[in-house]
Tab-separated table of C-alpha atoms in Angstrom:
chain	number	residue	atom	x	y	z
A	233	MET	CA	80.572	-50.412	10.353
A	234	THR	CA	79.377	-49.434	13.819
A	235	PRO	CA	75.988	-50.882	14.804
A	236	ASP	CA	73.487	-48.168	15.714
A	237	TRP	CA	72.052	-49.138	19.091
A	238	PRO	CA	72.195	-47.770	22.654
A	239	LEU	CA	75.009	-49.575	24.462
A	240	PRO	CA	76.361	-49.073	27.986
A	241	PRO	CA	79.394	-46.726	27.978
A	242	ARG	CA	81.773	-49.606	28.676
A	243	VAL	CA	80.606	-51.777	25.735
A	244	ASN	CA	81.499	-51.477	22.051
A	245	SER	CA	80.512	-53.376	18.903
A	246	VAL	CA	81.728	-53.531	15.301
A	247	ILE	CA	80.672	-55.382	12.153
A	248	THR	CA	83.119	-55.664	9.269
A	249	THR	CA	82.194	-55.398	5.601
A	250	CYS	CA	83.863	-57.159	2.690
A	251	GLN	CA	85.541	-53.888	1.666
A	252	GLY	CA	86.544	-52.492	5.051
A	253	GLN	CA	90.236	-53.080	5.706
A	254	PRO	CA	91.972	-52.843	9.059
A	255	ALA	CA	95.120	-50.750	8.990
A	256	GLY	CA	97.933	-52.812	7.491
A	257	ALA	CA	95.693	-55.550	6.099
A	258	GLN	CA	96.624	-56.856	2.678
A	259	GLY	CA	94.490	-57.855	-0.281
A	260	LYS	CA	91.409	-56.373	-1.900
A	261	LEU	CA	88.657	-57.970	0.164
A	262	LEU	CA	88.501	-58.471	3.906
A	263	ASN	CA	87.754	-62.102	4.730
A	264	PHE	CA	87.821	-63.911	8.081
A	265	LEU	CA	86.908	-67.453	7.000
A	266	ASP	CA	89.762	-69.895	7.550
A	267	ASP	CA	88.667	-72.713	5.232
A	268	SER	CA	91.554	-73.414	2.864
A	269	ASP	CA	95.336	-73.515	2.809
A	270	THR	CA	95.419	-71.017	-0.061
A	271	CYS	CA	93.989	-68.141	1.987
A	272	ARG	CA	94.829	-69.229	5.543
A	273	GLN	CA	97.805	-66.941	6.108
A	274	GLN	CA	95.926	-63.928	4.732
A	275	VAL	CA	92.940	-64.689	6.957
A	276	TRP	CA	95.214	-64.966	9.987
A	277	ARG	CA	96.723	-61.583	9.135
A	278	ASN	CA	93.256	-60.092	8.753
A	279	ARG	CA	92.209	-61.482	12.132
A	280	ARG	CA	95.354	-60.201	13.821
A	281	ASP	CA	95.081	-56.765	12.211
A	282	LEU	CA	91.421	-56.438	13.156
A	283	ALA	CA	92.142	-57.166	16.813
A	284	ALA	CA	95.029	-54.692	16.803
A	285	GLN	CA	92.982	-51.919	15.210
A	286	LEU	CA	90.202	-52.341	17.764
A	287	GLY	CA	92.611	-52.548	20.698
A	288	LEU	CA	91.513	-56.061	21.615
A	289	ASN	CA	93.238	-59.146	22.949
A	290	GLN	CA	95.200	-60.497	19.967
A	291	THR	CA	93.848	-63.991	20.615
A	292	LEU	CA	90.173	-63.709	19.749
A	293	PRO	CA	87.850	-66.689	20.327
A	294	TRP	CA	87.221	-67.574	16.668
A	295	LEU	CA	84.702	-70.412	16.557
A	296	VAL	CA	84.114	-73.381	14.276
A	297	GLN	CA	80.423	-72.712	13.655
A	298	GLU	CA	78.116	-75.698	13.212
A	299	HIS	CA	74.559	-74.293	12.953
A	300	GLY	CA	73.906	-75.603	16.449
A	301	ILE	CA	73.318	-74.219	19.935
A	302	GLY	CA	76.739	-74.566	21.537
A	303	VAL	CA	77.820	-71.551	23.619
A	304	VAL	CA	81.365	-71.000	24.873
A	305	ASP	CA	82.834	-68.553	27.347
A	306	ALA	CA	85.385	-66.357	25.562
A	307	ALA	CA	87.981	-66.622	28.332
A	308	ASP	CA	87.663	-70.400	28.359
A	309	ALA	CA	87.789	-70.590	24.555
A	310	ILE	CA	91.152	-68.833	24.214
A	311	LYS	CA	92.750	-71.252	26.659
A	312	HIS	CA	92.494	-73.824	23.872
A	313	LYS	CA	94.952	-73.366	21.023
A	314	SER	CA	92.503	-74.590	18.368
A	315	PRO	CA	89.108	-72.974	17.609
A	316	ARG	CA	86.122	-74.205	19.615
A	317	ASN	CA	83.099	-75.824	17.968
A	318	ALA	CA	80.159	-73.590	18.892
A	319	ASP	CA	77.745	-71.027	17.480
A	320	ALA	CA	77.695	-68.455	20.267
A	321	CYS	CA	80.115	-66.826	22.654
A	322	VAL	CA	79.770	-64.970	25.969
A	323	SER	CA	82.360	-62.634	27.510
A	324	ARG	CA	82.710	-60.993	30.915
A	325	THR	CA	86.380	-60.105	30.397
A	326	PRO	CA	87.299	-56.523	29.396
A	327	GLY	CA	89.196	-56.441	26.099
A	328	LEU	CA	88.160	-59.975	25.128
A	329	ALA	CA	85.560	-59.830	22.358
A	330	CYS	CA	82.917	-62.261	21.225
A	331	VAL	CA	83.165	-62.748	17.461
A	332	ILE	CA	80.857	-64.445	14.939
A	333	GLN	CA	81.361	-64.979	11.189
A	334	THR	CA	78.491	-64.755	8.694
A	335	ALA	CA	77.614	-64.416	5.001
A	336	ASP	CA	73.759	-64.547	4.924
A	337	CYS	CA	73.127	-66.114	8.331
A	338	LEU	CA	72.065	-63.694	11.054
A	339	PRO	CA	74.636	-62.374	13.552
A	340	VAL	CA	72.984	-61.371	16.831
A	341	LEU	CA	74.855	-59.238	19.371
A	342	PHE	CA	73.774	-58.988	23.015
A	343	SER	CA	74.638	-56.703	25.925
A	344	SER	CA	73.443	-56.497	29.503
A	345	ASP	CA	72.302	-53.052	30.611
A	346	ASP	CA	75.127	-52.715	33.130
A	347	GLY	CA	77.763	-53.784	30.595
A	348	SER	CA	78.996	-56.667	32.723
A	349	VAL	CA	78.342	-59.363	30.114
A	350	VAL	CA	78.127	-59.423	26.308
A	351	ALA	CA	77.461	-62.162	23.771
A	352	ALA	CA	77.270	-62.935	20.062
A	353	ALA	CA	75.332	-65.673	18.273
A	354	HIS	CA	75.440	-67.155	14.765
A	355	ALA	CA	71.785	-67.671	13.848
A	356	GLY	CA	71.033	-69.250	10.514
A	357	TRP	CA	67.667	-70.922	10.110
A	358	ARG	CA	68.935	-74.195	11.575
A	359	GLY	CA	70.349	-72.436	14.612
A	360	LEU	CA	67.141	-70.480	15.139
A	361	VAL	CA	65.058	-73.654	15.004
A	362	ALA	CA	67.461	-75.438	17.358
A	363	GLY	CA	67.334	-72.591	19.897
A	364	VAL	CA	70.708	-70.833	19.705
A	365	LEU	CA	69.227	-67.510	20.851
A	366	GLY	CA	67.736	-69.064	23.970
A	367	ALA	CA	70.990	-70.872	24.731
A	368	THR	CA	72.883	-67.587	24.428
A	369	VAL	CA	70.517	-65.630	26.676
A	370	ARG	CA	70.690	-68.361	29.320
A	371	ALA	CA	74.497	-68.376	29.171
A	372	MET	CA	74.561	-64.633	29.889
A	373	ASP	CA	73.044	-65.494	33.288
A	374	CYS	CA	71.153	-62.258	33.843
A	375	GLU	CA	67.550	-61.122	33.597
A	376	ALA	CA	66.348	-61.206	29.996
A	377	SER	CA	64.611	-57.879	30.567
A	378	ALA	CA	68.053	-56.378	31.257
A	379	ILE	CA	69.425	-57.480	27.855
A	380	SER	CA	69.316	-55.637	24.544
A	381	ALA	CA	70.020	-57.256	21.166
A	382	TYR	CA	71.219	-56.114	17.759
A	383	LEU	CA	70.403	-57.952	14.522
A	384	GLY	CA	73.303	-57.577	12.095
A	385	PRO	CA	73.583	-58.057	8.315
A	386	ALA	CA	71.707	-61.111	7.021
A	387	ILE	CA	69.833	-62.156	3.907
A	388	SER	CA	66.449	-60.445	3.569
A	389	GLN	CA	63.127	-62.189	3.058
A	390	GLN	CA	62.990	-61.063	-0.567
A	391	HIS	CA	65.987	-63.259	-1.415
A	392	PHE	CA	65.785	-66.108	1.122
A	393	GLU	CA	63.835	-68.900	-0.567
A	394	VAL	CA	63.447	-72.104	1.446
A	395	GLY	CA	61.623	-75.398	1.151
A	396	GLY	CA	58.427	-76.213	2.978
A	397	GLU	CA	60.360	-78.303	5.501
A	398	VAL	CA	61.967	-75.134	6.877
A	399	ARG	CA	58.574	-73.532	7.478
A	400	GLU	CA	57.309	-76.706	9.141
A	401	ALA	CA	60.375	-76.859	11.390
A	402	PHE	CA	59.754	-73.334	12.680
A	403	LEU	CA	56.038	-73.935	13.191
A	404	ALA	CA	56.765	-77.151	15.093
A	405	LYS	CA	59.035	-75.285	17.534
A	406	ALA	CA	56.964	-72.091	17.859
A	407	GLN	CA	55.012	-71.447	21.044
A	408	PRO	CA	51.214	-71.690	20.642
A	409	THR	CA	50.931	-67.912	21.023
A	410	ASP	CA	53.524	-67.438	18.254
A	411	GLN	CA	52.029	-69.759	15.639
A	412	LEU	CA	50.313	-67.065	13.582
A	413	SER	CA	53.216	-64.607	13.717
A	414	THR	CA	55.665	-67.372	12.785
A	415	GLU	CA	53.507	-68.486	9.868
A	416	ALA	CA	53.410	-64.873	8.665
A	417	CYS	CA	57.207	-64.970	8.302
A	418	PHE	CA	56.853	-67.257	5.268
A	419	ILE	CA	55.551	-65.888	1.954
A	420	PRO	CA	54.670	-68.604	-0.601
A	421	SER	CA	56.721	-68.606	-3.791
A	422	LYS	CA	54.686	-67.746	-6.883
A	423	THR	CA	56.867	-69.890	-9.130
A	424	ARG	CA	57.898	-72.931	-7.049
A	425	PRO	CA	55.315	-75.087	-5.265
A	426	ALA	CA	55.999	-75.797	-1.574
A	427	HIS	CA	58.663	-73.084	-1.419
A	428	PHE	CA	58.574	-69.931	0.676
A	429	TYR	CA	60.467	-66.702	1.291
A	430	ALA	CA	61.518	-66.658	4.943
A	431	ASP	CA	62.051	-63.597	7.138
A	432	LEU	CA	65.041	-64.440	9.340
A	433	TYR	CA	64.897	-61.076	11.061
A	434	GLN	CA	61.284	-61.398	12.139
A	435	LEU	CA	61.734	-65.027	13.167
A	436	ALA	CA	64.574	-63.912	15.442
A	437	ARG	CA	62.481	-61.057	16.867
A	438	ILE	CA	59.649	-63.453	17.707
A	439	GLN	CA	62.033	-65.774	19.528
A	440	LEU	CA	63.762	-62.952	21.400
A	441	HIS	CA	60.443	-61.525	22.564
A	442	GLY	CA	59.480	-64.994	23.759
A	443	LEU	CA	62.681	-65.124	25.789
A	444	GLY	CA	61.939	-61.747	27.382
A	445	VAL	CA	64.426	-59.727	25.317
A	446	THR	CA	62.233	-56.922	23.989
A	447	ARG	CA	64.733	-54.180	23.125
A	448	ILE	CA	65.857	-55.281	19.666
A	449	TYR	CA	67.699	-53.099	17.154
A	450	GLY	CA	69.023	-53.440	13.607
A	451	GLY	CA	67.518	-55.919	11.184
A	452	ASP	CA	67.360	-53.674	8.130
A	453	PHE	CA	70.111	-55.137	5.945
A	454	CYS	CA	70.312	-57.568	3.026
A	455	THR	CA	73.583	-59.379	2.430
A	456	TYR	CA	72.307	-60.734	-0.885
A	457	ALA	CA	71.293	-57.377	-2.375
A	458	ASP	CA	74.052	-55.171	-0.935
A	459	THR	CA	76.881	-56.364	-3.176
A	460	GLU	CA	79.192	-53.488	-2.247
A	461	ARG	CA	79.352	-54.184	1.481
A	462	PHE	CA	78.524	-57.794	2.194
A	463	TYR	CA	79.464	-61.350	1.294
A	464	SER	CA	76.519	-63.591	0.423
A	465	TYR	CA	76.666	-67.365	0.221
A	466	ARG	CA	73.390	-67.424	-1.721
A	467	ARG	CA	74.653	-64.893	-4.237
A	468	GLN	CA	78.251	-66.050	-4.609
A	469	GLY	CA	78.480	-69.683	-3.553
A	470	GLN	CA	82.061	-69.999	-2.315
A	471	THR	CA	82.734	-66.728	-0.537
A	472	GLY	CA	84.306	-65.004	2.443
A	473	ARG	CA	82.792	-64.046	5.781
A	474	MET	CA	82.131	-60.829	7.669
A	475	ALA	CA	82.889	-60.631	11.382
A	476	SER	CA	80.546	-59.265	14.057
A	477	LEU	CA	82.191	-58.379	17.361
A	478	ILE	CA	81.096	-57.094	20.759
A	479	TRP	CA	83.269	-56.517	23.810
A	480	ILE	CA	83.609	-54.834	27.186
A	481	LYS	CA	86.154	-52.035	27.031
A	482	ARG	CA	89.316	-52.285	29.087
């Protein structure tokens, strides 16, 4: 799927679905998670075929995501033969994409207005609390007002039940001016005491606005409910991953 947001002419972005197959890919479902020997070769083929279909550098900077705030430069990442441990990627190199894998967590794509730098971040609730969006914006090294962001497929508030400790973690990190809006992102469960339904999309918007990134698009998906297009860890348990990519055209 092609994200619907205004990008500079030299920048492109793509988000895969569980059913969308690159030309030549094998198997029923498209998965990019390299987590077991049984599917590793198929995943490698999927990754290779995706890069080929999009006309990208065949060596993409696939990350080992840790729900943290580590940011790597794409060009530096591919110099290492093994995947880098990080949750965000920045690229200034034409044809070299940033790529993030998700299956309920929020993928956030970034572009500068002049198309000179792009980025992608893996933002689950732990990453949002830790500050992965701020780390990514800082790594882009340009004015935040000159950055736009796209919120890709993630679990919606209706299906994202969390414990009270998650709410408290966000409130503890929120700026004083954001306390009320952050608290409003948590709807109390009617059946489980001290549990809430969390709005990842709105929590990300609040943080991005606080960073100075005010042009924010997307954020109208639900990986849990949309069984035809998306993997969902909450719905399926052991499952595959979608890939969200952004790059500067050659």
